[in-house]
XYZ file of C-alpha atoms in Angstrom:
468
model
C -37.817 85.966 84.452
C -41.120 85.628 82.559
C -44.760 85.300 83.475
C -46.916 82.497 82.169
C -48.674 84.907 79.785
C -45.365 85.471 77.948
C -44.483 88.916 79.347
C -41.283 89.690 81.254
C -41.512 90.371 84.967
C -41.013 93.929 86.160
C -37.548 93.329 87.591
C -36.268 91.393 84.561
C -34.764 94.259 82.574
C -31.873 93.772 80.171
C -29.131 94.474 82.723
C -30.557 92.141 85.375
C -31.121 89.383 82.830
C -27.562 89.698 81.580
C -26.183 89.554 85.140
C -28.182 86.399 85.894
C -27.068 84.744 82.664
C -23.415 85.604 83.367
C -23.662 84.295 86.942
C -25.082 80.982 85.768
C -22.483 80.803 82.983
C -19.606 81.394 85.421
C -21.091 78.729 87.664
C -20.889 76.287 84.755
C -17.311 77.434 84.109
C -16.396 76.538 87.678
C -18.144 73.158 87.758
C -16.907 72.049 84.344
C -13.380 73.157 85.261
C -13.586 70.906 88.310
C -14.591 68.026 86.011
C -11.606 68.713 83.732
C -9.327 68.785 86.777
C -10.649 65.436 88.027
C -10.504 63.691 84.637
C -7.148 64.979 83.416
C -5.222 65.555 86.641
C -6.522 64.123 89.899
C -7.780 60.665 88.869
C -4.800 59.879 86.563
C -2.337 60.977 89.279
C -3.919 58.778 91.946
C -4.208 55.856 89.500
C -0.542 55.888 88.537
C 0.426 56.454 92.175
C -1.303 53.184 93.126
C 0.225 51.438 90.116
C 3.683 52.297 91.435
C 2.648 51.377 94.979
C 2.285 47.740 93.895
C 6.095 47.585 93.725
C 7.383 47.016 97.257
C 10.836 48.480 96.551
C 9.493 51.851 95.322
C 9.805 54.851 97.644
C 7.115 57.485 98.144
C 9.152 60.106 96.312
C 9.583 57.823 93.298
C 5.854 57.026 93.278
C 4.948 60.714 93.216
C 7.492 61.519 90.492
C 6.301 58.680 88.274
C 2.658 59.593 88.813
C 3.381 63.219 87.882
C 5.256 62.095 84.775
C 2.338 60.073 83.433
C -0.216 62.687 84.512
C 1.654 65.230 82.410
C 0.500 63.350 79.308
C -3.142 63.833 80.309
C -2.458 67.517 81.002
C -1.100 67.886 77.449
C -4.270 66.285 76.060
C -6.392 68.712 78.086
C -4.369 71.679 76.830
C -4.723 70.503 73.227
C -8.495 70.184 73.575
C -8.721 73.699 75.021
C -6.553 75.134 72.241
C -8.489 73.385 69.484
C -11.788 74.519 70.972
C -10.507 78.086 71.377
C -9.414 78.519 67.769
C -11.962 76.466 65.843
C -13.617 79.170 63.669
C -17.323 79.047 64.377
C -17.868 82.237 62.336
C -16.229 83.057 59.003
C -14.728 86.552 58.449
C -16.916 88.690 56.210
C -14.007 89.870 54.084
C -12.854 86.954 51.934
C -9.800 88.904 50.761
C -8.455 89.419 54.283
C -4.793 88.714 55.003
C -3.528 85.873 57.192
C -2.855 88.313 60.043
C -6.428 89.619 59.848
C -7.719 86.045 59.995
C -5.615 85.302 63.085
C -6.717 88.591 64.647
C -10.337 87.608 63.979
C -9.840 84.299 65.795
C -8.439 86.074 68.855
C -11.284 88.608 68.824
C -13.799 85.770 68.617
C -12.072 84.015 71.522
C -12.237 87.163 73.614
C -15.879 87.830 72.802
C -16.904 84.318 73.822
C -15.024 84.577 77.159
C -13.491 81.115 76.606
C -16.887 79.474 76.129
C -15.864 77.723 72.917
C -12.627 76.333 74.406
C -14.329 74.910 77.477
C -17.326 73.728 75.467
C -15.075 71.794 73.058
C -13.248 70.089 75.937
C -16.461 69.211 77.761
C -18.126 68.024 74.553
C -15.135 65.763 73.867
C -15.480 64.231 77.322
C -19.240 63.978 76.831
C -18.577 62.033 73.632
C -16.479 59.545 75.620
C -19.259 59.467 78.234
C -21.714 58.648 75.452
C -19.663 55.568 74.541
C -19.601 54.535 78.207
C -23.366 55.081 78.473
C -23.981 52.980 75.354
C -21.804 50.201 76.769
C -22.820 50.185 80.437
C -25.962 52.269 81.056
C -27.987 50.845 78.158
C -27.224 47.285 79.272
C -27.701 48.115 82.961
C -31.160 49.555 82.284
C -32.279 46.061 81.281
C -29.986 43.946 83.489
C -30.712 45.701 86.808
C -34.528 45.321 86.875
C -34.511 41.778 85.504
C -31.864 40.678 88.016
C -33.961 42.142 90.823
C -37.046 40.304 89.557
C -35.323 36.942 88.940
C -33.134 37.056 92.048
C -30.223 34.685 92.667
C -29.982 30.923 93.004
C -30.353 29.239 96.387
C -27.079 28.993 98.312
C -28.059 25.589 99.744
C -28.856 24.195 96.280
C -25.619 25.567 94.819
C -23.663 24.059 97.696
C -25.223 20.653 97.028
C -24.305 20.884 93.333
C -20.796 22.007 94.245
C -20.351 19.010 96.601
C -21.363 16.656 93.809
C -18.864 18.327 91.467
C -16.096 17.935 94.081
C -16.819 14.229 94.444
C -16.833 13.762 90.675
C -13.494 15.587 90.228
C -11.908 13.605 93.088
C -12.999 10.358 91.418
C -11.399 11.433 88.134
C -8.174 12.330 89.948
C -8.071 8.946 91.688
C -8.701 7.170 88.379
C -5.747 8.942 86.722
C -3.439 8.408 89.721
C -4.322 4.707 89.812
C -2.629 4.316 86.429
C 0.767 4.997 88.026
C 0.444 2.697 91.067
C 2.752 0.102 89.563
C 5.467 2.735 89.075
C 4.821 3.470 85.454
C 5.028 7.195 84.552
C 1.883 8.913 83.431
C 1.584 9.886 79.759
C 1.806 13.621 78.958
C -1.896 13.715 78.172
C -2.820 12.314 81.610
C -0.408 14.727 83.329
C -2.097 17.701 81.683
C -5.526 16.349 82.579
C -4.416 15.752 86.196
C -3.113 19.301 86.498
C -6.378 20.726 85.154
C -8.439 18.538 87.503
C -6.386 19.601 90.540
C -6.845 23.258 89.612
C -10.557 22.621 89.185
C -10.683 20.950 92.597
C -9.020 23.965 94.268
C -11.595 26.261 92.692
C -14.503 24.061 93.790
C -13.224 23.940 97.365
C -12.903 27.709 97.351
C -16.496 27.915 96.136
C -17.463 25.528 98.930
C -16.020 27.881 101.556
C -17.797 30.876 100.021
C -21.116 29.035 99.768
C -20.916 27.769 103.334
C -20.179 31.242 104.636
C -22.995 32.865 102.640
C -25.534 30.149 103.503
C -25.041 30.749 107.226
C -24.757 34.559 107.098
C -27.434 36.876 108.470
C -27.234 38.987 105.306
C -28.589 36.107 103.196
C -31.577 35.737 105.500
C -32.156 39.504 105.457
C -32.050 39.585 101.621
C -34.508 36.690 101.525
C -36.950 38.682 103.650
C -36.643 41.619 101.217
C -37.376 39.462 98.165
C -40.918 40.896 97.566
C -39.532 44.436 97.802
C -36.834 43.611 95.235
C -39.482 42.351 92.818
C -41.455 45.592 93.231
C -38.316 47.664 92.623
C -37.481 45.552 89.581
C -40.921 46.138 88.062
C -40.613 49.869 88.811
C -37.167 50.079 87.198
C -38.247 48.254 84.044
C -41.241 50.612 83.693
C -38.953 53.631 84.096
C -36.578 52.145 81.519
C -39.431 51.714 79.042
C -40.506 55.328 79.689
C -36.994 56.552 78.918
C -36.676 54.388 75.823
C -40.040 55.522 74.424
C -39.225 59.185 75.112
C -35.774 58.864 73.545
C -37.152 57.049 70.497
C -39.868 59.681 69.902
C -37.373 62.519 70.343
C -34.877 60.976 67.917
C -37.641 60.160 65.454
C -38.767 63.789 65.636
C -35.216 64.905 64.790
C -35.006 62.428 61.931
C -38.247 63.685 60.399
C -38.314 67.407 61.202
C -34.783 68.572 62.038
C -32.723 71.075 60.043
C -30.289 68.320 59.037
C -26.884 67.020 60.029
C -25.141 70.362 59.340
C -27.125 71.958 62.160
C -26.615 69.085 64.593
C -30.207 67.870 63.970
C -31.717 70.875 65.730
C -35.517 70.933 65.660
C -37.661 74.053 65.446
C -40.404 73.118 67.851
C -41.518 69.692 69.046
C -43.598 67.938 66.406
C -43.734 64.546 68.162
C -44.333 64.987 71.886
C -42.942 62.506 74.368
C -43.990 62.034 78.021
C -40.913 63.612 79.665
C -40.854 66.576 77.284
C -44.443 67.358 78.274
C -44.008 66.662 81.989
C -40.838 68.622 82.847
C -41.998 72.087 81.612
C -45.200 71.629 83.598
C -43.299 70.638 86.747
C -41.006 73.661 86.354
C -43.895 75.972 87.158
C -43.968 74.540 90.708
C -40.541 74.811 92.351
C -38.724 72.430 92.904
C -40.636 69.560 91.282
C -38.574 69.603 88.080
C -35.320 69.466 90.074
C -36.624 66.485 92.023
C -37.445 64.625 88.801
C -34.064 65.525 87.260
C -32.327 64.230 90.398
C -34.298 60.972 90.168
C -33.333 60.607 86.495
C -29.631 61.167 87.227
C -29.655 58.757 90.175
C -31.407 56.196 87.982
C -28.671 56.519 85.355
C -26.020 56.100 88.070
C -27.630 52.937 89.493
C -28.136 51.366 86.066
C -24.580 52.304 85.039
C -23.244 50.667 88.212
C -25.250 47.547 87.404
C -23.880 47.478 83.868
C -20.274 47.949 85.007
C -20.656 45.259 87.681
C -22.076 42.778 85.170
C -19.684 43.527 82.305
C -16.516 44.653 84.077
C -14.048 47.277 82.857
C -12.696 46.470 79.413
C -10.256 48.051 76.979
C -11.562 46.805 73.641
C -11.283 42.976 73.965
C -9.030 43.000 77.054
C -10.712 42.882 80.464
C -8.867 45.180 82.835
C -10.774 44.868 86.109
C -13.806 43.369 87.774
C -16.019 45.283 90.160
C -16.793 43.250 93.288
C -18.102 44.431 96.640
C -15.294 44.641 99.145
C -12.815 42.964 96.750
C -12.137 45.626 94.126
C -8.652 46.975 93.511
C -8.053 50.727 94.048
C -7.226 51.185 90.361
C -10.551 49.634 89.393
C -12.386 52.002 91.750
C -10.646 54.969 90.116
C -11.683 53.694 86.676
C -15.203 53.305 88.037
C -15.209 56.903 89.309
C -14.022 58.228 85.952
C -16.568 56.198 83.986
C -19.418 57.351 86.226
C -18.191 60.952 85.998
C -18.237 60.800 82.197
C -21.646 59.087 82.137
C -23.147 61.744 84.408
C -21.589 64.368 82.120
C -23.311 62.725 79.166
C -26.563 62.764 81.138
C -26.785 66.509 80.376
C -27.240 65.748 76.705
C -29.337 62.666 77.427
C -31.828 64.850 79.309
C -31.881 67.201 76.311
C -32.675 64.215 74.086
C -35.460 63.161 76.428
C -36.864 66.682 76.928
C -35.470 69.196 74.376
C -38.116 71.810 75.158
C -37.264 71.789 78.868
C -33.486 71.969 78.350
C -33.648 74.795 75.793
C -36.335 77.072 77.192
C -38.044 75.425 80.128
C -41.600 76.707 80.572
C -41.019 80.090 78.899
C -43.717 81.602 76.697
C -43.597 84.577 74.338
C -46.312 86.717 72.741
C -47.333 86.496 69.092
C -49.927 88.490 67.244
C -53.060 86.536 66.414
C -55.801 87.880 64.137
C -59.289 87.444 65.577
C -62.380 87.953 63.471
C -65.596 88.853 65.270
C -68.933 87.187 64.528
C -70.287 90.078 62.448
C -67.244 89.692 60.082
C -66.840 93.432 60.025
C -63.859 93.965 62.300
C -60.558 92.155 62.663
C -58.376 92.563 65.690
C -54.784 91.480 66.402
C -54.358 90.270 69.971
C -51.169 89.015 71.633
C -51.392 85.289 72.392
C -48.809 83.387 74.502
C -46.913 80.636 72.720
C -44.358 78.158 74.076
C -40.757 79.172 73.299
C -38.942 77.071 70.711
C -35.919 77.350 68.420
C -37.940 79.521 66.007
C -38.742 82.142 68.660
C -37.201 85.667 68.582
C -33.948 85.931 70.525
C -35.104 88.936 72.543
C -38.263 87.149 73.672
C -36.883 83.786 74.817
C -33.725 83.134 76.834
C -31.814 79.973 75.941
C -30.451 78.043 78.929
C -26.717 78.244 79.539
C -26.328 74.455 79.514
C -27.717 74.370 75.973
C -24.936 76.722 74.877
C -22.348 74.274 76.180
C -24.014 71.293 74.552
C -24.567 72.740 71.078
C -21.656 75.069 70.442
C -20.313 72.624 67.819
C -22.760 71.003 65.416
C -20.627 67.880 64.803
C -20.850 66.899 68.464
C -24.644 67.221 68.332
C -24.717 65.024 65.227
C -22.578 62.409 66.994
C -24.923 62.484 70.013
C -27.890 61.956 67.696
C -26.430 58.779 66.173
C -25.267 57.709 69.635
C -28.865 57.777 70.847
C -29.837 55.264 68.175
C -26.941 53.057 69.256
C -28.113 53.428 72.883
C -31.582 52.181 71.947
C -30.119 49.258 70.012
C -27.857 48.158 72.887
C -30.786 48.421 75.306
C -32.895 46.076 73.180
C -30.004 43.618 72.828
C -29.367 43.768 76.581
C -33.054 43.207 77.272
C -33.075 40.057 75.127
C -29.848 38.764 76.704
C -31.072 39.470 80.243
C -34.368 37.685 79.552
C -32.599 34.622 78.164
C -30.047 34.356 80.982
C -30.944 32.308 84.021
C -30.615 33.310 87.650
C -27.238 34.556 88.768
C -25.108 32.498 91.102
C -25.144 33.640 94.710
C -21.326 33.884 94.484
C -21.054 34.978 90.875
C -17.460 35.827 90.016
C -15.695 33.048 91.924
C -14.218 31.195 88.973
C -10.912 29.959 87.654
C -9.709 33.194 86.049
C -10.871 35.589 88.755
C -7.594 37.128 89.835
C -9.261 39.830 91.941
C -10.743 37.354 94.435
C -8.583 36.049 97.209
C -8.955 32.886 99.231
C -9.661 34.935 102.331
C -13.007 34.981 104.045
C -15.594 36.310 101.565
C -17.503 39.491 102.070
C -20.819 39.074 103.827
C -22.375 41.488 101.327
C -21.549 39.402 98.267
C -25.109 38.181 97.798
């Protein structure tokens, strides 16, 4: 709606601007409502439906009833979040001596004037906070694990098979040694019985590994991946450079907030960028040429999705110290896939604030400029003149001169969420550095990583050809 010199375009009058802002705002209402529906209704219903489906004696009607019953709990949580967000007083009544009824009336008037923005913003911010925890756990680690795994590659299937054959022979020798103690009819001691049971279980696992390794060694997919090895190294180097770019930009942005923000009570809002970072400088420039900024934003979001997938695949899905599911290609349970969808949905939701952290100028105002009066003194020092000079919009700009993006309103309606996001960014940086050290110290992954004694999600059937 504005020219590069800071003036409004001819068609951008107050009515047109308001209509555009409302249209974009209602678009966010629709999209965020879809997210609430997926998180609190659709995904929980399907999850509990599949949980009941595991029981062979359960009928379809019983499955649906049970799924609805458990989904009702999530619906109550969603309703509570909306109610809390609707009636949290963001503004205090001017009259301190007002009655309780006047205070309640004020809350309803504030709710009506905001058109439900506060209620939806509180619910979305709560989900974004959960997405922040998922991003700290999975995305930060995946940003280091994914590129280094691509660069290091996996171990040779033929070499692993040779090692596995040697292990099988060694275990069989131990089993024969223990069984030889009972050839004369004497019973084995309890200690030898326990050791024999463990060795037989170990032998079954090694033979299962042998079948997987033999299948993978002779598969065409292994040969195809070997031919793409140079390309994987290039992608790994590219991903680690992108990760370093993100980390540097996030560190500079957080450092700027720590040094120049208005404090924790304002959600660490900054009035203008004092420490520039690469993405904060690049995105406003790209916005002037449609659609370069959208292309870069899409690349950033896809990068977060890929790194989050890598983190989830390496770590698994955990509830505190209890591992719930593993993510394996072609061998993942439906419930684990639903958890994966929800985690990715919440991480992508948190990406909105992550992009603000990386490029606050772009998220708040884009490439908007406004005019300020600048005194110019001529060479003869006799005359002074005030000329309008364009300046980049920031948080200190007049409200009637710069239009704040609608997504910023959703992200910063409540200062305590912004403060939590700020501290979460520091935790994100810390987990990334820890993950980088761990990924550097770890050796190459096994070509059949995940086939171990406690892997309950892997069957003895023929392995997936895409497990490399």
